[in-house]
Amino acid sequence: MMHRITAYFRAYHPIVHSILLGTCMARFASGMSMPFLSLYLARELSLSPVLIGATIGLGMFCEMIGGFIGGTLSDRFGRKRIMMTALYLWALVFSCYAFATEFWMFLLLTALQGLSRAFYEPVGQALLSDLTRPEQRYRVFTLRYTYNNLGWAIGPIIGALLGMSAGAAAFLITGGVYLIYAFIMQGMFARFDISQLQGAGKEEVTFRKAARTVWGDKALLMFILGSIMGTLCYSQITTNLSQHVGGLQGGITLFGVLLTVNAAVVVLLQLPLSSWAEKRTPLQTIWIGNLFYAAGFVGFAIADSWAGMIAAMAVFTIGEVLCFPAGSILLDRLAPEGMRGTYFGTQSFKYFGTSIGPWLGGTVLVGAGAEALFLGAALVAQVGTLFYWLGQRRAGNLFGQQQQKTPSL
């Protein structure tokens, strides 16, 4: 056992371990307060649902457009500067939430919160790629995804206590967690020099050059459209599935069970699934993952029992575990020299699907029912596969080779 633990820590750069731990901390901190922001706004400012929705939607919009900006800046000025700016700004924003008293303050803070995450995400992923060998990257991105889910699973439980009883204290604690993470990364950057890393400020990347490169990369554009289809589908799980299940007898309890199943499958299957996926190309993994997405949605459409719903969630989650890390590997391989941060930044455009998915799904749910919603989502997942196939045709042989298998740890 100790040998496996030692081998795990020796397998990756210390900064990689710090980012993985920090990713868990960041999601834990966000989960501790952000799910309760709407309740906080309603209680403290007596805002209408429309204004609350507009406030939260502004943060999502800033995150969607900010990823490309943050990724491009990291290619030009270096990963360290952008990551530390994002982390310290994040800590400040959450701390300021506790003292905000006016609607415009919450609008500003929510916009800055979205930008902070948008700057952090592509830089963190680019650093993971910079600091790991190609054959290790799928495993590292799978670990990142798992730590992400662990943090998000624990955070809301703590936030349910702090957010509902302590109010502003939840935001102060969240800000403190981000500050601790910032101090950890500051120490790691001081200990290990990353200035010579490829993409860490060596290339002269301008926004004009980045936009021209991205717009001219037709394969990337197809992959972005495919990822938008994926997030449009995934948003049905986080929003409209709860509405459908909540209308059933014991639905609230069932939805909690489904979320637990989702988290359990992610944790239990990420290692065996990542070992399996390392033998395939990232596009093959995404295509198969989309089939599991579709099968899960079909299961939700026809399930008439708790067992059926639980089985559908387990199948859907397998698709989730396959698709998310593979998407990061796909961008890592596609990115030109010196533009890895920019390409990871384009991942934020997929949140367009997250933005419109709840509204589109809700419209179908009300107008045609749950069966039509979930069968339609299964079809959309396959439309995403079509976009990925078109992207592969434009990318040529870039994705023709499978990944080298990562040695067992």
Tab-separated table of C-alpha atoms in Angstrom:
chain	number	residue	atom	x	y	z
A	1	MET	CA	0.000	0.000	0.000
A	2	MET	CA	2.742	2.432	0.976
A	3	HIS	CA	4.613	1.506	-2.199
A	4	ARG	CA	1.611	2.460	-4.338
A	5	ILE	CA	1.192	5.761	-2.499
A	6	THR	CA	4.894	6.556	-2.884
A	7	ALA	CA	4.776	5.620	-6.573
A	8	TYR	CA	1.771	7.896	-7.077
A	9	PHE	CA	3.525	10.924	-5.615
A	10	ARG	CA	6.723	10.208	-7.533
A	11	ALA	CA	4.864	9.812	-10.832
A	12	TYR	CA	3.973	13.502	-11.214
A	13	HIS	CA	5.609	16.873	-10.681
A	14	PRO	CA	4.915	18.450	-7.245
A	15	ILE	CA	3.088	21.343	-8.934
A	16	VAL	CA	0.785	18.798	-10.594
A	17	HIS	CA	-0.104	17.367	-7.178
A	18	SER	CA	-0.657	20.909	-5.876
A	19	ILE	CA	-3.025	21.747	-8.740
A	20	LEU	CA	-4.969	18.512	-8.251
A	21	LEU	CA	-5.327	19.208	-4.530
A	22	GLY	CA	-6.134	22.842	-5.243
A	23	THR	CA	-8.792	21.871	-7.775
A	24	CYS	CA	-10.516	19.851	-5.067
A	25	MET	CA	-10.182	22.779	-2.663
A	26	ALA	CA	-11.535	25.242	-5.238
A	27	ARG	CA	-14.592	23.132	-6.043
A	28	PHE	CA	-15.160	22.463	-2.354
A	29	ALA	CA	-15.008	26.184	-1.625
A	30	SER	CA	-17.313	27.126	-4.501
A	31	GLY	CA	-19.749	24.354	-3.623
A	32	MET	CA	-19.871	25.582	-0.050
A	33	SER	CA	-21.384	28.936	-1.023
A	34	MET	CA	-22.355	29.353	-4.700
A	35	PRO	CA	-25.350	26.939	-4.667
A	36	PHE	CA	-26.809	29.100	-1.912
A	37	LEU	CA	-26.149	32.455	-3.558
A	38	SER	CA	-29.696	32.659	-4.913
A	39	LEU	CA	-31.122	32.054	-1.433
A	40	TYR	CA	-28.738	34.629	0.010
A	41	LEU	CA	-29.794	37.244	-2.560
A	42	ALA	CA	-33.462	36.571	-1.923
A	43	ARG	CA	-33.038	36.838	1.839
A	44	GLU	CA	-30.654	39.786	2.050
A	45	LEU	CA	-31.907	41.949	-0.859
A	46	SER	CA	-35.404	40.520	-1.424
A	47	LEU	CA	-34.624	40.222	-5.142
A	48	SER	CA	-37.117	38.755	-7.584
A	49	PRO	CA	-36.359	35.425	-9.290
A	50	VAL	CA	-35.736	37.354	-12.524
A	51	LEU	CA	-33.019	39.544	-10.979
A	52	ILE	CA	-31.479	36.581	-9.168
A	53	GLY	CA	-31.356	34.662	-12.433
A	54	ALA	CA	-29.812	37.648	-14.209
A	55	THR	CA	-27.125	37.951	-11.526
A	56	ILE	CA	-26.127	34.289	-11.685
A	57	GLY	CA	-26.400	34.284	-15.476
A	58	LEU	CA	-23.954	37.204	-15.664
A	59	GLY	CA	-21.331	35.107	-13.901
A	60	MET	CA	-21.855	32.257	-16.372
A	61	PHE	CA	-21.586	34.664	-19.305
A	62	CYS	CA	-18.316	36.147	-18.004
A	63	GLU	CA	-16.952	32.646	-17.486
A	64	MET	CA	-17.921	31.700	-21.037
A	65	ILE	CA	-16.095	34.609	-22.692
A	66	GLY	CA	-13.289	34.898	-20.140
A	67	GLY	CA	-11.689	31.492	-20.688
A	68	PHE	CA	-10.323	32.404	-24.101
A	69	ILE	CA	-8.964	35.686	-22.715
A	70	GLY	CA	-7.310	34.040	-19.711
A	71	GLY	CA	-5.813	31.227	-21.767
A	72	THR	CA	-4.371	33.644	-24.313
A	73	LEU	CA	-2.904	35.850	-21.579
A	74	SER	CA	-1.219	32.807	-20.023
A	75	ASP	CA	0.433	31.974	-23.354
A	76	ARG	CA	1.736	35.525	-23.619
A	77	PHE	CA	2.644	36.437	-20.042
A	78	GLY	CA	3.108	33.031	-18.414
A	79	ARG	CA	1.003	30.597	-16.407
A	80	LYS	CA	2.205	31.799	-12.998
A	81	ARG	CA	1.069	35.419	-13.354
A	82	ILE	CA	-2.401	34.568	-14.609
A	83	MET	CA	-3.021	31.746	-12.133
A	84	MET	CA	-1.936	33.784	-9.114
A	85	THR	CA	-3.994	36.777	-10.270
A	86	ALA	CA	-7.044	34.530	-10.631
A	87	LEU	CA	-6.612	32.884	-7.221
A	88	TYR	CA	-6.058	36.097	-5.262
A	89	LEU	CA	-8.942	37.782	-7.097
A	90	TRP	CA	-11.156	34.780	-6.354
A	91	ALA	CA	-10.321	34.976	-2.646
A	92	LEU	CA	-11.057	38.710	-2.609
A	93	VAL	CA	-14.356	38.345	-4.471
A	94	PHE	CA	-15.782	35.724	-2.121
A	95	SER	CA	-14.697	37.705	0.928
A	96	CYS	CA	-16.403	40.808	-0.479
A	97	TYR	CA	-19.668	38.903	-0.962
A	98	ALA	CA	-20.009	38.870	2.819
A	99	PHE	CA	-19.965	42.689	2.956
A	100	ALA	CA	-21.978	43.504	-0.192
A	101	THR	CA	-25.221	45.355	0.498
A	102	GLU	CA	-26.377	46.665	-2.890
A	103	PHE	CA	-27.582	44.892	-6.019
A	104	TRP	CA	-24.850	46.430	-8.200
A	105	MET	CA	-22.219	45.089	-5.820
A	106	PHE	CA	-23.463	41.544	-6.279
A	107	LEU	CA	-23.559	42.025	-10.046
A	108	LEU	CA	-19.938	43.198	-10.058
A	109	LEU	CA	-18.742	40.453	-7.727
A	110	THR	CA	-20.541	37.723	-9.665
A	111	ALA	CA	-18.990	38.958	-12.920
A	112	LEU	CA	-15.521	38.953	-11.307
A	113	GLN	CA	-16.153	35.489	-9.870
A	114	GLY	CA	-16.944	34.199	-13.360
A	115	LEU	CA	-13.807	35.808	-14.781
A	116	SER	CA	-11.655	34.391	-11.975
A	117	ARG	CA	-12.783	30.865	-12.712
A	118	ALA	CA	-12.471	31.475	-16.459
A	119	PHE	CA	-8.844	32.550	-16.007
A	120	TYR	CA	-7.987	29.737	-13.594
A	121	GLU	CA	-9.412	26.749	-15.487
A	122	PRO	CA	-7.453	26.929	-18.780
A	123	VAL	CA	-4.228	27.909	-17.011
A	124	GLY	CA	-4.537	25.002	-14.590
A	125	GLN	CA	-5.128	22.537	-17.422
A	126	ALA	CA	-2.294	23.998	-19.499
A	127	LEU	CA	0.086	23.632	-16.552
A	128	LEU	CA	-0.941	20.005	-16.076
A	129	SER	CA	-0.042	19.393	-19.725
A	130	ASP	CA	3.192	21.379	-19.474
A	131	LEU	CA	4.389	19.339	-16.498
A	132	THR	CA	3.432	15.793	-17.541
A	133	ARG	CA	4.575	13.456	-20.285
A	134	PRO	CA	2.076	12.840	-23.109
A	135	GLU	CA	1.390	9.261	-22.012
A	136	GLN	CA	0.508	10.486	-18.489
A	137	ARG	CA	-1.932	13.204	-19.466
A	138	TYR	CA	-5.134	11.213	-19.761
A	139	ARG	CA	-4.606	9.813	-16.265
A	140	VAL	CA	-3.824	13.273	-14.890
A	141	PHE	CA	-6.913	14.846	-16.444
A	142	THR	CA	-9.019	11.976	-15.115
A	143	LEU	CA	-7.608	12.587	-11.634
A	144	ARG	CA	-8.368	16.286	-12.014
A	145	TYR	CA	-11.943	15.477	-12.945
A	146	THR	CA	-12.303	13.119	-9.963
A	147	TYR	CA	-10.889	15.640	-7.486
A	148	ASN	CA	-13.241	18.196	-9.012
A	149	ASN	CA	-16.224	15.966	-8.263
A	150	LEU	CA	-15.030	15.134	-4.766
A	151	GLY	CA	-14.811	18.809	-3.879
A	152	TRP	CA	-18.218	19.568	-5.339
A	153	ALA	CA	-19.773	16.612	-3.482
A	154	ILE	CA	-18.457	17.734	-0.091
A	155	GLY	CA	-18.818	21.512	-0.458
A	156	PRO	CA	-22.629	21.795	-0.635
A	157	ILE	CA	-23.008	19.616	2.473
A	158	ILE	CA	-20.901	22.073	4.472
A	159	GLY	CA	-22.573	24.991	2.737
A	160	ALA	CA	-26.015	23.683	3.675
A	161	LEU	CA	-25.062	24.350	7.278
A	162	LEU	CA	-23.079	27.567	6.848
A	163	GLY	CA	-25.120	29.050	4.023
A	164	MET	CA	-28.449	28.639	5.723
A	165	SER	CA	-27.478	29.480	9.306
A	166	ALA	CA	-24.337	31.631	9.212
A	167	GLY	CA	-25.139	33.501	5.998
A	168	ALA	CA	-22.212	35.757	5.132
A	169	ALA	CA	-19.767	33.558	7.059
A	170	ALA	CA	-19.964	30.933	4.299
A	171	PHE	CA	-18.520	33.422	1.805
A	172	LEU	CA	-15.733	34.432	4.192
A	173	ILE	CA	-14.760	30.805	4.708
A	174	THR	CA	-14.840	30.233	0.950
A	175	GLY	CA	-12.563	33.218	0.432
A	176	GLY	CA	-10.225	31.854	3.080
A	177	VAL	CA	-9.974	28.485	1.331
A	178	TYR	CA	-9.042	30.192	-1.934
A	179	LEU	CA	-6.448	32.289	-0.110
A	180	ILE	CA	-4.864	29.134	1.344
A	181	TYR	CA	-4.744	27.602	-2.135
A	182	ALA	CA	-3.131	30.793	-3.466
A	183	PHE	CA	-0.457	30.629	-0.752
A	184	ILE	CA	0.234	26.967	-1.608
A	185	MET	CA	0.710	27.762	-5.284
A	186	GLN	CA	2.814	30.843	-4.481
A	187	GLY	CA	5.133	28.614	-2.483
A	188	MET	CA	5.287	25.966	-5.206
A	189	PHE	CA	6.118	28.524	-7.887
A	190	ALA	CA	8.857	29.935	-5.652
A	191	ARG	CA	10.277	26.437	-5.113
A	192	PHE	CA	10.083	25.223	-8.729
A	193	ASP	CA	11.008	27.391	-11.705
A	194	ILE	CA	8.553	26.985	-14.607
A	195	SER	CA	9.712	29.993	-16.616
A	196	GLN	CA	11.318	27.793	-19.272
A	197	LEU	CA	8.236	25.680	-19.871
A	198	GLN	CA	6.847	25.609	-23.377
A	199	GLY	CA	3.933	28.010	-23.570
A	200	ALA	CA	4.808	29.773	-20.336
A	201	GLY	CA	5.317	33.192	-21.788
A	202	LYS	CA	7.891	32.199	-24.422
A	203	GLU	CA	5.733	32.753	-27.497
A	204	GLU	CA	4.565	36.182	-28.620
A	205	VAL	CA	0.839	35.501	-28.603
A	206	THR	CA	-1.546	38.393	-29.233
A	207	PHE	CA	-5.334	38.339	-29.119
A	208	ARG	CA	-5.423	38.989	-32.856
A	209	LYS	CA	-3.107	36.060	-33.549
A	210	ALA	CA	-5.018	33.830	-31.130
A	211	ALA	CA	-8.409	34.720	-32.614
A	212	ARG	CA	-7.113	34.244	-36.151
A	213	THR	CA	-5.604	30.870	-35.290
A	214	VAL	CA	-8.706	29.615	-33.498
A	215	TRP	CA	-11.117	30.871	-36.156
A	216	GLY	CA	-8.967	29.334	-38.874
A	217	ASP	CA	-8.813	25.955	-37.132
A	218	LYS	CA	-11.944	24.308	-38.520
A	219	ALA	CA	-11.291	21.117	-36.566
A	220	LEU	CA	-11.302	23.098	-33.309
A	221	LEU	CA	-14.543	24.844	-34.264
A	222	MET	CA	-16.206	21.477	-34.895
A	223	PHE	CA	-14.939	20.190	-31.552
A	224	ILE	CA	-16.319	23.286	-29.797
A	225	LEU	CA	-19.732	22.660	-31.382
A	226	GLY	CA	-19.529	19.043	-30.261
A	227	SER	CA	-18.714	20.090	-26.695
A	228	ILE	CA	-21.635	22.556	-26.718
A	229	MET	CA	-23.937	19.653	-27.586
A	230	GLY	CA	-22.430	17.750	-24.666
A	231	THR	CA	-22.971	20.510	-22.105
A	232	LEU	CA	-26.476	21.140	-23.453
A	233	CYS	CA	-27.234	17.491	-22.655
A	234	TYR	CA	-25.439	17.515	-19.310
A	235	SER	CA	-27.373	20.582	-18.147
A	236	GLN	CA	-30.568	18.506	-18.243
A	237	ILE	CA	-29.184	16.375	-15.411
A	238	THR	CA	-28.452	19.349	-13.169
A	239	THR	CA	-31.740	21.168	-13.833
A	240	ASN	CA	-34.659	19.487	-15.581
A	241	LEU	CA	-34.061	15.972	-14.267
A	242	SER	CA	-34.597	17.326	-10.758
A	243	GLN	CA	-37.892	18.902	-11.848
A	244	HIS	CA	-39.050	15.636	-13.417
A	245	VAL	CA	-37.989	13.462	-10.489
A	246	GLY	CA	-39.279	15.982	-7.951
A	247	GLY	CA	-42.793	15.488	-9.281
A	248	LEU	CA	-42.703	11.769	-8.483
A	249	GLN	CA	-43.574	10.178	-5.153
A	250	GLY	CA	-40.510	10.421	-2.955
A	251	GLY	CA	-38.847	12.340	-5.756
A	252	ILE	CA	-36.719	14.623	-3.595
A	253	THR	CA	-35.161	11.643	-1.849
A	254	LEU	CA	-34.704	9.865	-5.181
A	255	PHE	CA	-32.894	12.844	-6.677
A	256	GLY	CA	-30.508	12.875	-3.727
A	257	VAL	CA	-29.868	9.173	-4.294
A	258	LEU	CA	-29.198	9.823	-7.996
A	259	LEU	CA	-26.607	12.486	-7.156
A	260	THR	CA	-24.943	10.059	-4.756
A	261	VAL	CA	-24.878	7.378	-7.468
A	262	ASN	CA	-23.332	9.886	-9.865
A	263	ALA	CA	-20.544	10.754	-7.426
A	264	ALA	CA	-19.955	7.106	-6.482
A	265	VAL	CA	-19.616	5.947	-10.092
A	266	VAL	CA	-17.152	8.765	-10.809
A	267	VAL	CA	-14.960	7.829	-7.848
A	268	LEU	CA	-15.165	4.040	-8.237
A	269	LEU	CA	-14.794	3.778	-12.008
A	270	GLN	CA	-12.413	6.604	-12.916
A	271	LEU	CA	-9.277	4.445	-12.647
A	272	PRO	CA	-10.515	1.382	-14.594
A	273	LEU	CA	-12.184	3.586	-17.203
A	274	SER	CA	-9.085	5.743	-17.599
A	275	SER	CA	-6.963	2.607	-18.068
A	276	TRP	CA	-9.387	1.468	-20.761
A	277	ALA	CA	-9.492	4.895	-22.438
A	278	GLU	CA	-5.698	5.165	-22.574
A	279	LYS	CA	-5.775	2.373	-25.178
A	280	ARG	CA	-8.054	4.435	-27.447
A	281	THR	CA	-7.808	7.794	-29.136
A	282	PRO	CA	-9.549	10.690	-27.350
A	283	LEU	CA	-12.113	10.910	-30.139
A	284	GLN	CA	-12.973	7.217	-29.865
A	285	THR	CA	-13.410	7.725	-26.132
A	286	ILE	CA	-15.735	10.700	-26.659
A	287	TRP	CA	-17.810	8.834	-29.249
A	288	ILE	CA	-18.283	5.888	-26.898
A	289	GLY	CA	-18.972	8.267	-24.017
A	290	ASN	CA	-21.712	9.930	-26.061
A	291	LEU	CA	-23.288	6.504	-26.623
A	292	PHE	CA	-23.417	6.039	-22.845
A	293	TYR	CA	-24.918	9.530	-22.540
A	294	ALA	CA	-27.630	8.560	-25.026
A	295	ALA	CA	-28.296	5.212	-23.332
A	296	GLY	CA	-28.608	6.954	-19.978
A	297	PHE	CA	-31.106	9.463	-21.339
A	298	VAL	CA	-33.156	6.669	-22.926
A	299	GLY	CA	-33.138	5.019	-19.514
A	300	PHE	CA	-34.478	8.187	-17.869
A	301	ALA	CA	-37.202	8.355	-20.532
A	302	ILE	CA	-38.508	4.828	-19.970
A	303	ALA	CA	-37.693	4.218	-16.280
A	304	ASP	CA	-40.750	3.709	-14.089
A	305	SER	CA	-39.004	2.737	-10.859
A	306	TRP	CA	-36.180	3.792	-8.573
A	307	ALA	CA	-34.056	0.918	-9.840
A	308	GLY	CA	-34.539	2.054	-13.433
A	309	MET	CA	-33.599	5.644	-12.593
A	310	ILE	CA	-30.527	4.550	-10.649
A	311	ALA	CA	-29.389	2.286	-13.493
A	312	ALA	CA	-29.889	5.125	-15.996
A	313	MET	CA	-27.794	7.483	-13.858
A	314	ALA	CA	-25.000	4.909	-13.564
A	315	VAL	CA	-24.910	4.451	-17.352
A	316	PHE	CA	-25.013	8.214	-17.945
A	317	THR	CA	-22.150	8.773	-15.491
A	318	ILE	CA	-19.913	6.312	-17.356
A	319	GLY	CA	-20.313	8.573	-20.379
A	320	GLU	CA	-19.460	11.562	-18.212
A	321	VAL	CA	-16.252	9.954	-16.916
A	322	LEU	CA	-15.181	9.102	-20.466
A	323	CYS	CA	-16.009	12.413	-22.154
A	324	PHE	CA	-14.690	15.079	-19.805
A	325	PRO	CA	-10.993	14.028	-19.552
A	326	ALA	CA	-10.920	13.029	-23.230
A	327	GLY	CA	-12.017	16.547	-24.189
A	328	SER	CA	-8.975	17.990	-22.429
A	329	ILE	CA	-6.629	15.519	-24.136
A	330	LEU	CA	-8.161	16.373	-27.501
A	331	LEU	CA	-7.366	20.077	-27.079
A	332	ASP	CA	-3.891	19.270	-25.769
A	333	ARG	CA	-3.080	17.386	-28.981
A	334	LEU	CA	-4.688	19.939	-31.267
A	335	ALA	CA	-2.997	23.033	-29.790
A	336	PRO	CA	-0.120	24.564	-31.824
A	337	GLU	CA	3.242	25.214	-30.190
A	338	GLY	CA	2.994	27.986	-27.617
A	339	MET	CA	-0.834	28.221	-27.700
A	340	ARG	CA	-1.888	25.494	-25.291
A	341	GLY	CA	-3.429	27.992	-22.874
A	342	THR	CA	-5.419	29.608	-25.682
A	343	TYR	CA	-6.802	26.280	-26.838
A	344	PHE	CA	-7.736	25.188	-23.325
A	345	GLY	CA	-9.395	28.586	-22.960
A	346	THR	CA	-11.737	27.795	-25.848
A	347	GLN	CA	-13.297	25.132	-23.613
A	348	SER	CA	-15.217	27.936	-21.933
A	349	PHE	CA	-17.304	28.369	-25.086
A	350	LYS	CA	-18.972	25.064	-24.278
A	351	TYR	CA	-20.797	26.823	-21.448
A	352	PHE	CA	-23.077	28.273	-24.103
A	353	GLY	CA	-24.769	24.873	-23.959
A	354	THR	CA	-25.009	25.145	-20.179
A	355	SER	CA	-26.594	28.590	-20.554
A	356	ILE	CA	-29.330	27.656	-23.020
A	357	GLY	CA	-29.799	24.010	-21.999
A	358	PRO	CA	-32.022	24.549	-18.938
A	359	TRP	CA	-34.330	26.906	-20.852
A	360	LEU	CA	-34.587	24.665	-23.921
A	361	GLY	CA	-35.056	21.552	-21.813
A	362	GLY	CA	-37.614	23.228	-19.590
A	363	THR	CA	-39.594	24.305	-22.637
A	364	VAL	CA	-39.665	20.730	-23.955
A	365	LEU	CA	-40.480	19.332	-20.503
A	366	VAL	CA	-43.502	21.602	-20.124
A	367	GLY	CA	-44.682	21.314	-23.718
A	368	ALA	CA	-44.054	17.655	-24.541
A	369	GLY	CA	-43.171	15.866	-21.317
A	370	ALA	CA	-40.161	14.123	-19.793
A	371	GLU	CA	-40.014	11.292	-22.332
A	372	ALA	CA	-39.638	13.735	-25.230
A	373	LEU	CA	-37.030	15.734	-23.287
A	374	PHE	CA	-34.753	12.793	-22.532
A	375	LEU	CA	-35.109	11.124	-25.932
A	376	GLY	CA	-34.335	14.497	-27.506
A	377	ALA	CA	-31.245	14.824	-25.297
A	378	ALA	CA	-30.099	11.362	-26.438
A	379	LEU	CA	-30.396	12.555	-30.041
A	380	VAL	CA	-28.473	15.771	-29.291
A	381	ALA	CA	-25.622	13.680	-27.841
A	382	GLN	CA	-25.313	11.908	-31.183
A	383	VAL	CA	-25.375	15.239	-33.013
A	384	GLY	CA	-22.348	16.058	-30.879
A	385	THR	CA	-20.688	12.881	-32.147
A	386	LEU	CA	-21.338	14.072	-35.710
A	387	PHE	CA	-19.525	17.351	-35.001
A	388	TYR	CA	-16.563	15.465	-33.523
A	389	TRP	CA	-16.443	13.244	-36.618
A	390	LEU	CA	-16.402	16.326	-38.854
A	391	GLY	CA	-13.622	17.762	-36.704
A	392	GLN	CA	-11.582	14.592	-37.040
A	393	ARG	CA	-11.853	14.764	-40.831
A	394	ARG	CA	-10.424	18.280	-40.749
A	395	ALA	CA	-7.687	17.346	-38.280
A	396	GLY	CA	-6.339	14.606	-40.552
A	397	ASN	CA	-4.078	12.034	-38.894
A	398	LEU	CA	-3.502	14.048	-35.718
A	399	PHE	CA	-5.779	11.760	-33.682
A	400	GLY	CA	-5.043	8.541	-35.467
A	401	GLN	CA	-2.675	7.130	-32.850
A	402	GLN	CA	-3.821	5.768	-29.528
A	403	GLN	CA	-2.201	7.005	-26.360
A	404	GLN	CA	0.670	5.168	-24.793
A	405	LYS	CA	-0.489	3.427	-21.702
A	406	THR	CA	0.440	4.996	-18.383
A	407	PRO	CA	2.312	2.559	-16.152
A	408	SER	CA	0.222	1.270	-13.260
A	409	LEU	CA	0.880	3.089	-10.034
